[in-house]
């Protein structure tokens, strides 16, 4: 299950192949996205698959032992709420919860662009915000929040997320300049061996990735929209959680 600001999506996942089994279910995120309303939708989707086993659930903020510690792009009533408990109360199976970008990163490391890559790999997801997942020799350092580094006095994701491009009607060229500046500041503090860029805009990677001037090689994600769901399932199966 992948909880996002606009939609909540779920599917059964084939963990051998890292692929969805059949069609995913998507229900718009209730507005306001209060914890009870969101957990109800998660349970509805799980019931839609008649699923009684373990479930992995992502959240677009910092989670520690299931509890939300930040809520940059979701309702602030999430702060201090235990997502794992909220979902577990409503479904038959047990629940593993983790940050959405950490889940997408886990999927890319296992099945996609990071497969077999050692050293330090940084996955960044460009969407409503900027999510990050940091790996060292394939092991996740959970809850990095590189979307919120300060870039020229502003929250990084405010200027360089994919939603900033849409909101301000920027061309890929204009937006790439902002991403480049964002990565410049990020690279002052971390020295990854590879950066994987994900989120919907990674489908159009040829329009902006070649314009970047990073010292670190940048490659597009391979799992695209399904990375969060696949990573959630893998995390549930392997007991990786935030
Ligand atoms: C949140 C991260 C999240 C990212 C992508 C950011 O605003 O702070 O936790 O991974 O958005 O949803």
CSV table of C-alpha atoms and ligand atoms in Angstrom, one decimal:
chain,number,residue,atom,x,y,z
A,1,UNK,CA,0.0,0.0,0.0
A,2,UNK,CA,1.3,3.5,-0.9
A,3,UNK,CA,-0.3,6.5,0.9
A,4,UNK,CA,0.2,9.7,-1.1
A,5,UNK,CA,-1.2,13.2,-0.9
A,6,UNK,CA,-3.7,12.6,-3.8
A,7,UNK,CA,-4.2,8.9,-3.9
A,8,UNK,CA,-3.9,5.7,-1.8
A,9,UNK,CA,-2.9,2.8,-3.9
A,10,UNK,CA,-2.5,-0.9,-3.3
A,11,UNK,CA,-1.9,-4.2,-5.0
A,12,UNK,CA,-0.7,-7.7,-4.4
A,13,UNK,CA,3.0,-7.9,-5.4
A,14,UNK,CA,4.9,-10.8,-7.0
A,15,UNK,CA,8.2,-10.6,-5.0
A,16,UNK,CA,10.1,-12.9,-7.3
A,17,UNK,CA,9.7,-10.4,-10.1
A,18,UNK,CA,9.1,-7.2,-8.2
A,19,UNK,CA,5.9,-6.6,-10.2
A,20,UNK,CA,2.2,-6.0,-9.4
A,21,UNK,CA,-0.1,-8.9,-9.7
A,22,UNK,CA,-3.1,-7.7,-11.8
A,23,UNK,CA,-4.5,-4.2,-11.6
A,24,UNK,CA,-3.8,-2.0,-8.6
A,25,UNK,CA,-6.6,-0.3,-6.7
A,26,UNK,CA,-6.5,3.4,-6.2
A,27,UNK,CA,-8.8,5.6,-4.1
A,28,UNK,CA,-8.4,9.3,-3.9
A,29,UNK,CA,-6.9,10.4,-0.5
A,30,UNK,CA,-9.8,11.7,1.7
A,31,UNK,CA,-9.7,15.5,2.3
A,32,UNK,CA,-8.9,16.4,4.9
A,33,UNK,CA,-6.5,13.4,5.1
A,34,UNK,CA,-7.1,12.7,8.8
A,35,UNK,CA,-5.6,9.5,10.2
A,36,UNK,CA,-8.9,7.7,10.7
A,37,UNK,CA,-10.2,8.5,7.2
A,38,UNK,CA,-6.9,7.4,5.6
A,39,UNK,CA,-6.7,4.2,7.6
A,40,UNK,CA,-10.3,3.4,6.6
A,41,UNK,CA,-9.3,3.7,2.9
A,42,UNK,CA,-6.2,1.5,3.4
A,43,UNK,CA,-8.4,-1.2,5.0
A,44,UNK,CA,-11.0,-0.8,2.2
A,45,UNK,CA,-8.3,-1.5,-0.4
A,46,UNK,CA,-6.9,-4.4,1.5
A,47,UNK,CA,-10.4,-5.9,1.8
A,48,UNK,CA,-10.8,-5.4,-2.0
A,49,UNK,CA,-8.1,-8.0,-2.5
A,50,UNK,CA,-9.5,-10.4,0.1
A,51,UNK,CA,-6.0,-10.2,1.6
A,52,UNK,CA,-5.5,-11.6,5.1
A,53,UNK,CA,-1.7,-11.7,5.2
A,54,UNK,CA,1.1,-9.3,6.0
A,55,UNK,CA,0.8,-5.8,4.5
A,56,UNK,CA,3.4,-3.1,3.9
A,57,UNK,CA,2.2,0.5,4.1
A,58,UNK,CA,4.2,3.6,3.1
A,59,UNK,CA,3.7,7.1,4.5
A,60,UNK,CA,5.0,10.5,3.0
A,61,UNK,CA,6.8,11.5,6.2
A,62,UNK,CA,9.2,10.4,8.9
A,63,UNK,CA,8.0,7.3,10.7
A,64,UNK,CA,9.6,5.7,13.8
A,65,UNK,CA,8.1,2.4,15.0
A,66,UNK,CA,4.9,3.3,13.1
A,67,UNK,CA,4.5,6.8,14.6
A,68,UNK,CA,4.5,9.8,12.2
A,69,UNK,CA,7.0,12.5,13.2
A,70,UNK,CA,6.6,14.8,10.3
A,71,UNK,CA,3.7,15.7,8.0
A,72,UNK,CA,5.0,18.2,5.4
A,73,UNK,CA,2.5,17.3,2.7
A,74,UNK,CA,-0.3,15.6,4.7
A,75,UNK,CA,-2.7,16.7,7.5
A,76,UNK,CA,-0.9,17.8,10.6
A,77,UNK,CA,-3.1,15.6,12.8
A,78,UNK,CA,-0.8,12.8,11.7
A,79,UNK,CA,1.9,14.0,14.0
A,80,UNK,CA,2.2,11.5,16.9
A,81,UNK,CA,-0.2,9.1,15.3
A,82,UNK,CA,0.7,5.4,15.0
A,83,UNK,CA,0.0,4.4,11.4
A,84,UNK,CA,0.8,0.7,11.9
A,85,UNK,CA,-1.6,0.4,14.8
A,86,UNK,CA,-4.3,2.4,12.9
A,87,UNK,CA,-4.2,0.0,10.0
A,88,UNK,CA,-3.7,-3.2,12.1
A,89,UNK,CA,-6.9,-2.4,14.0
A,90,UNK,CA,-8.8,-2.5,10.7
A,91,UNK,CA,-7.4,-5.5,8.8
A,92,UNK,CA,-6.8,-9.2,9.5
A,93,UNK,CA,-3.0,-9.3,8.8
A,94,UNK,CA,0.0,-7.7,10.4
A,95,UNK,CA,1.4,-4.4,9.2
A,96,UNK,CA,4.9,-3.0,8.3
A,97,UNK,CA,5.1,0.7,7.8
A,98,UNK,CA,7.9,2.8,6.3
A,99,UNK,CA,8.6,6.2,4.6
A,100,UNK,CA,7.4,6.3,1.0
A,101,UNK,CA,10.8,7.2,-0.5
A,102,UNK,CA,12.5,4.6,1.6
A,103,UNK,CA,10.1,2.1,0.1
A,104,UNK,CA,10.7,3.3,-3.4
A,105,UNK,CA,14.4,3.1,-2.8
A,106,UNK,CA,14.3,-0.4,-1.5
A,107,UNK,CA,12.4,-1.5,-4.6
A,108,UNK,CA,14.9,0.2,-6.9
A,109,UNK,CA,17.9,-1.4,-5.1
A,110,UNK,CA,16.3,-4.8,-5.3
A,111,UNK,CA,14.8,-4.9,-8.8
A,112,UNK,CA,15.7,-1.7,-10.6
A,113,UNK,CA,18.4,0.9,-11.2
A,114,UNK,CA,20.3,0.2,-8.0
A,115,UNK,CA,20.4,-3.6,-8.4
A,116,UNK,CA,23.8,-5.0,-7.5
A,117,UNK,CA,25.2,-1.5,-6.8
A,118,UNK,CA,27.6,-1.3,-3.8
A,119,UNK,CA,28.9,1.9,-2.1
A,120,UNK,CA,26.6,4.8,-1.3
A,121,UNK,CA,23.5,5.1,-3.4
A,122,UNK,CA,21.0,7.9,-3.0
A,123,UNK,CA,17.5,7.6,-4.4
A,124,UNK,CA,15.5,10.8,-4.8
A,125,UNK,CA,11.7,10.9,-5.6
A,126,UNK,CA,10.4,14.0,-7.3
A,127,UNK,CA,6.7,14.4,-6.7
A,128,UNK,CA,4.6,16.7,-4.4
A,129,UNK,CA,7.7,16.9,-2.3
A,130,UNK,CA,11.2,15.4,-2.7
A,131,UNK,CA,11.7,12.1,-0.9
A,132,UNK,CA,15.1,10.5,-0.2
A,133,UNK,CA,16.5,7.1,0.6
A,134,UNK,CA,20.1,6.5,1.3
A,135,UNK,CA,21.8,3.1,1.0
A,136,UNK,CA,25.3,2.0,1.9
A,137,UNK,CA,26.2,-1.4,0.3
A,138,UNK,CA,22.5,-2.0,-0.2
A,139,UNK,CA,21.5,-1.3,3.5
A,140,UNK,CA,19.0,1.5,4.1
A,141,UNK,CA,19.7,4.4,6.4
A,142,UNK,CA,16.1,5.2,7.2
A,143,UNK,CA,14.3,8.5,7.3
A,144,UNK,CA,16.8,10.8,5.5
A,145,UNK,CA,14.8,13.9,4.7
A,146,UNK,CA,16.9,15.5,2.0
A,147,UNK,CA,13.9,17.2,0.5
A,148,UNK,CA,14.1,19.7,3.3
A,149,UNK,CA,17.7,20.9,3.0
A,150,UNK,CA,17.9,24.7,2.8
A,151,UNK,CA,18.7,25.9,-0.7
A,152,UNK,CA,19.3,29.6,-1.1
A,153,UNK,CA,17.2,30.2,2.0
A,154,UNK,CA,14.3,28.0,1.0
A,155,UNK,CA,13.1,24.5,1.7
A,156,UNK,CA,14.7,22.4,-1.2
A,157,UNK,CA,11.5,20.7,-2.2
A,158,UNK,CA,9.6,24.0,-2.4
A,159,UNK,CA,11.6,25.0,-5.4
A,160,UNK,CA,12.7,21.7,-7.0
A,161,UNK,CA,9.9,19.2,-6.5
A,162,UNK,CA,7.9,18.1,-9.5
A,163,UNK,CA,4.8,19.9,-8.2
A,164,UNK,CA,6.9,23.2,-8.2
A,165,UNK,CA,7.4,22.6,-11.9
A,166,UNK,CA,3.7,22.2,-12.5
A,167,UNK,CA,2.6,25.0,-10.1
A,168,UNK,CA,5.0,27.5,-11.6
A,169,UNK,CA,4.5,26.2,-15.2
A,170,UNK,CA,8.3,25.8,-15.7
A,171,UNK,CA,9.8,24.2,-18.8
A,172,UNK,CA,11.9,21.1,-18.2
A,173,UNK,CA,14.9,23.3,-18.9
A,174,UNK,CA,14.0,25.9,-16.2
A,175,UNK,CA,13.1,23.2,-13.7
A,176,UNK,CA,16.4,21.3,-14.4
A,177,UNK,CA,18.3,24.4,-13.4
A,178,UNK,CA,16.5,24.3,-10.1
A,179,UNK,CA,17.1,20.6,-9.6
A,180,UNK,CA,20.8,21.2,-10.5
A,181,UNK,CA,21.1,23.9,-7.8
A,182,UNK,CA,19.4,21.7,-5.3
A,183,UNK,CA,21.7,18.8,-6.1
A,184,UNK,CA,24.7,21.1,-5.9
A,185,UNK,CA,23.8,21.9,-2.3
A,186,UNK,CA,23.1,18.3,-1.5
A,187,UNK,CA,26.4,17.2,-2.9
A,188,UNK,CA,28.2,19.6,-0.6
A,189,UNK,CA,27.0,17.4,2.3
A,190,UNK,CA,26.9,13.8,0.9
A,191,UNK,CA,29.1,12.0,-1.5
A,192,UNK,CA,27.1,9.2,-3.1
A,193,UNK,CA,28.4,7.0,-5.8
A,194,UNK,CA,25.1,7.0,-7.7
A,195,UNK,CA,21.9,9.0,-7.6
A,196,UNK,CA,18.7,7.4,-8.8
A,197,UNK,CA,15.9,9.8,-9.7
A,198,UNK,CA,12.3,8.6,-9.4
A,199,UNK,CA,8.8,9.9,-9.3
A,200,UNK,CA,6.5,10.5,-12.3
A,201,UNK,CA,9.1,12.9,-13.9
A,202,UNK,CA,11.6,10.1,-14.2
A,203,UNK,CA,9.5,8.9,-17.2
A,204,UNK,CA,10.6,12.1,-18.9
A,205,UNK,CA,14.2,11.8,-17.7
A,206,UNK,CA,15.7,12.4,-21.1
A,207,UNK,CA,14.3,15.9,-21.0
A,208,UNK,CA,16.1,17.0,-17.8
A,209,UNK,CA,18.7,14.5,-16.5
A,210,UNK,CA,21.2,15.3,-19.3
A,211,UNK,CA,21.0,19.0,-18.3
A,212,UNK,CA,22.3,18.3,-14.8
A,213,UNK,CA,26.0,19.1,-13.9
A,214,UNK,CA,26.4,16.9,-10.8
A,215,UNK,CA,29.7,15.2,-10.0
A,216,UNK,CA,27.7,12.1,-9.2
A,217,UNK,CA,26.2,10.0,-12.0
A,218,UNK,CA,22.4,10.3,-12.2
A,219,UNK,CA,20.2,7.6,-13.6
A,220,UNK,CA,16.4,7.3,-13.8
A,221,UNK,CA,14.5,4.9,-11.7
A,222,UNK,CA,13.2,1.8,-13.5
A,223,UNK,CA,10.1,0.9,-11.5
A,224,UNK,CA,8.3,4.3,-12.0
A,225,UNK,CA,4.9,4.6,-10.4
A,226,UNK,CA,4.8,1.2,-8.7
A,227,UNK,CA,8.1,1.5,-6.8
A,228,UNK,CA,6.4,2.5,-3.5
A,229,UNK,CA,3.9,-0.4,-3.6
A,230,UNK,CA,6.6,-2.9,-4.5
A,231,UNK,CA,9.0,-1.6,-1.9
A,232,UNK,CA,6.3,-1.7,0.8
A,233,UNK,CA,5.6,-5.3,0.0
A,234,UNK,CA,9.3,-6.2,0.0
A,235,UNK,CA,9.8,-4.4,3.3
A,236,UNK,CA,6.8,-6.3,4.8
A,237,UNK,CA,8.3,-9.6,3.6
A,238,UNK,CA,11.8,-8.9,4.8
A,239,UNK,CA,10.8,-7.1,8.1
A,240,UNK,CA,12.4,-3.8,7.1
A,241,UNK,CA,10.6,-0.9,8.7
A,242,UNK,CA,11.0,2.7,9.9
B,1,LIG,C1,8.6,14.3,3.2
B,1,LIG,C2,9.3,13.0,3.0
B,1,LIG,C3,8.6,12.2,1.9
B,1,LIG,C4,8.6,13.1,0.6
B,1,LIG,C5,7.9,12.4,-0.5
B,1,LIG,C6,8.6,15.1,1.9
B,1,LIG,O1,8.0,16.3,2.1
B,1,LIG,O2,9.2,15.1,4.2
B,1,LIG,O3,9.2,12.2,4.2
B,1,LIG,O4,9.3,11.0,1.7
B,1,LIG,O5,8.0,14.3,0.9
B,1,LIG,O6,6.6,12.1,-0.3
